[in-house]
């Protein structure tokens, strides 16, 4: 029954991802792939991860929250980018492309990837962890990021001709709300189901925190991205922007949620954030940011990102540390 329940939830999340991908395509036509992917899709598909981290902190399990956050960032910056590139440039896509060409607005996401990674590292290093002050700073950086994207999207919608009528725009909004509602409803049961299966098969707690939990909580995002590029490799920028926006989310707002939740529950700062897995994740974020600033993603880059995923998972298991709040 546990396996059947897991498969039913996975099917529901796939349906939600399908709705989101179709809604995003219409939004991208009007506002651009960057706003549709980096802001709209990223916010909706990251909601399960926020819920997972908050509940972990509410139960005083910061090691699970941080392990999930590190694992989620790892997935996005390596396995996420790599698999989307390979899907879009191979026969997995109905309309494959030789190379993914990104628009100049992608540089904005790449810059914020680098900026949020640097700010998060500096704040965690400076105080030996993350406290409420750090949470407010990280949240403010994310707010500026959203505001900049919104201005760019508004300017594009006013400047470029498109065929998105008001009716189509409302239909796209409906697809977004429907897909988001399905994913939000299924996210926590899906994570719990996957963790339950892992325990049933004797998987270690660290594997659950660093590998399996983020795989489960990030599944809605992965399904949405894969369904988009499978339909058309030329839409790959929406998926790439989705991962970039989610990575900025994780570097700023998701990390900010940890000390904010600890404060709400009467605890102090979250210690032990700066660990080898965290440092490796930060280095990989810089690598991805500079790579994406080139605005040209080849199949070779896809394989490189997949190789980096294997590297960071190995590092996490070899040298992982457990943070604590007090």
C-alpha angles and dihedrals in degrees: 000000000000091000092047091050090050091052092048091052091047089052091050092049089050089054090050090050090051091055092047094049092053092047091049092053091059093044090050091054090058105031103021134260092273097059093040093049105029098043113016101035094034094054095045097044093044094057093091090055092052091051092048093050093045094051090047091053092044088058091047094250102132091156089062092045094050093041089053092047092049091046092048092050089047092052094049098045096044119012092030097052094037097052095044091051092049093046093050094047098045140058090274084086121069088221107028123190129212092229136000110245113200125204122246090254087069087077088071090061092044091052092050090047088059094040097049092045091052094045094047091050093047094049094046092046096045097056100026089248142002124296136173093279090056090048091056092049093049092047090051091053090052091049091055090049093054092046092053092049091049092053091049091049093049091050091049094049090052095045105041125063115235137170097230107126123198089257092053090047091054090046090052090049089051091052089050094050093044094047092043092050092051093048093045092050094047100038101084096040089048093051091046091047093052093046089048091052090048092053091045090057093044100253114166122255091243090055089052093050100041104027116014101038095053090044088056098041093044094047094097090056094046093048091050092049095046094047089051096054094038088060093046130355089206088070091061092110089067090056094044090048089048091057092043092051091046091050090053086048091054095045092052122013098028093050089045089056092064099063090034091056091044089053092048089055095049099260132122132235124329108249132199094040094133102073134139093267089050092049093047090049090052092050091050090050090056090048092051093045094053091043092052092048087068086067093213121097119188130188089257089060088053092057091046092055091050090051090051090054090058089048097054094045088054090049092049093054094044100047108012118145130197117238122212139201122215 
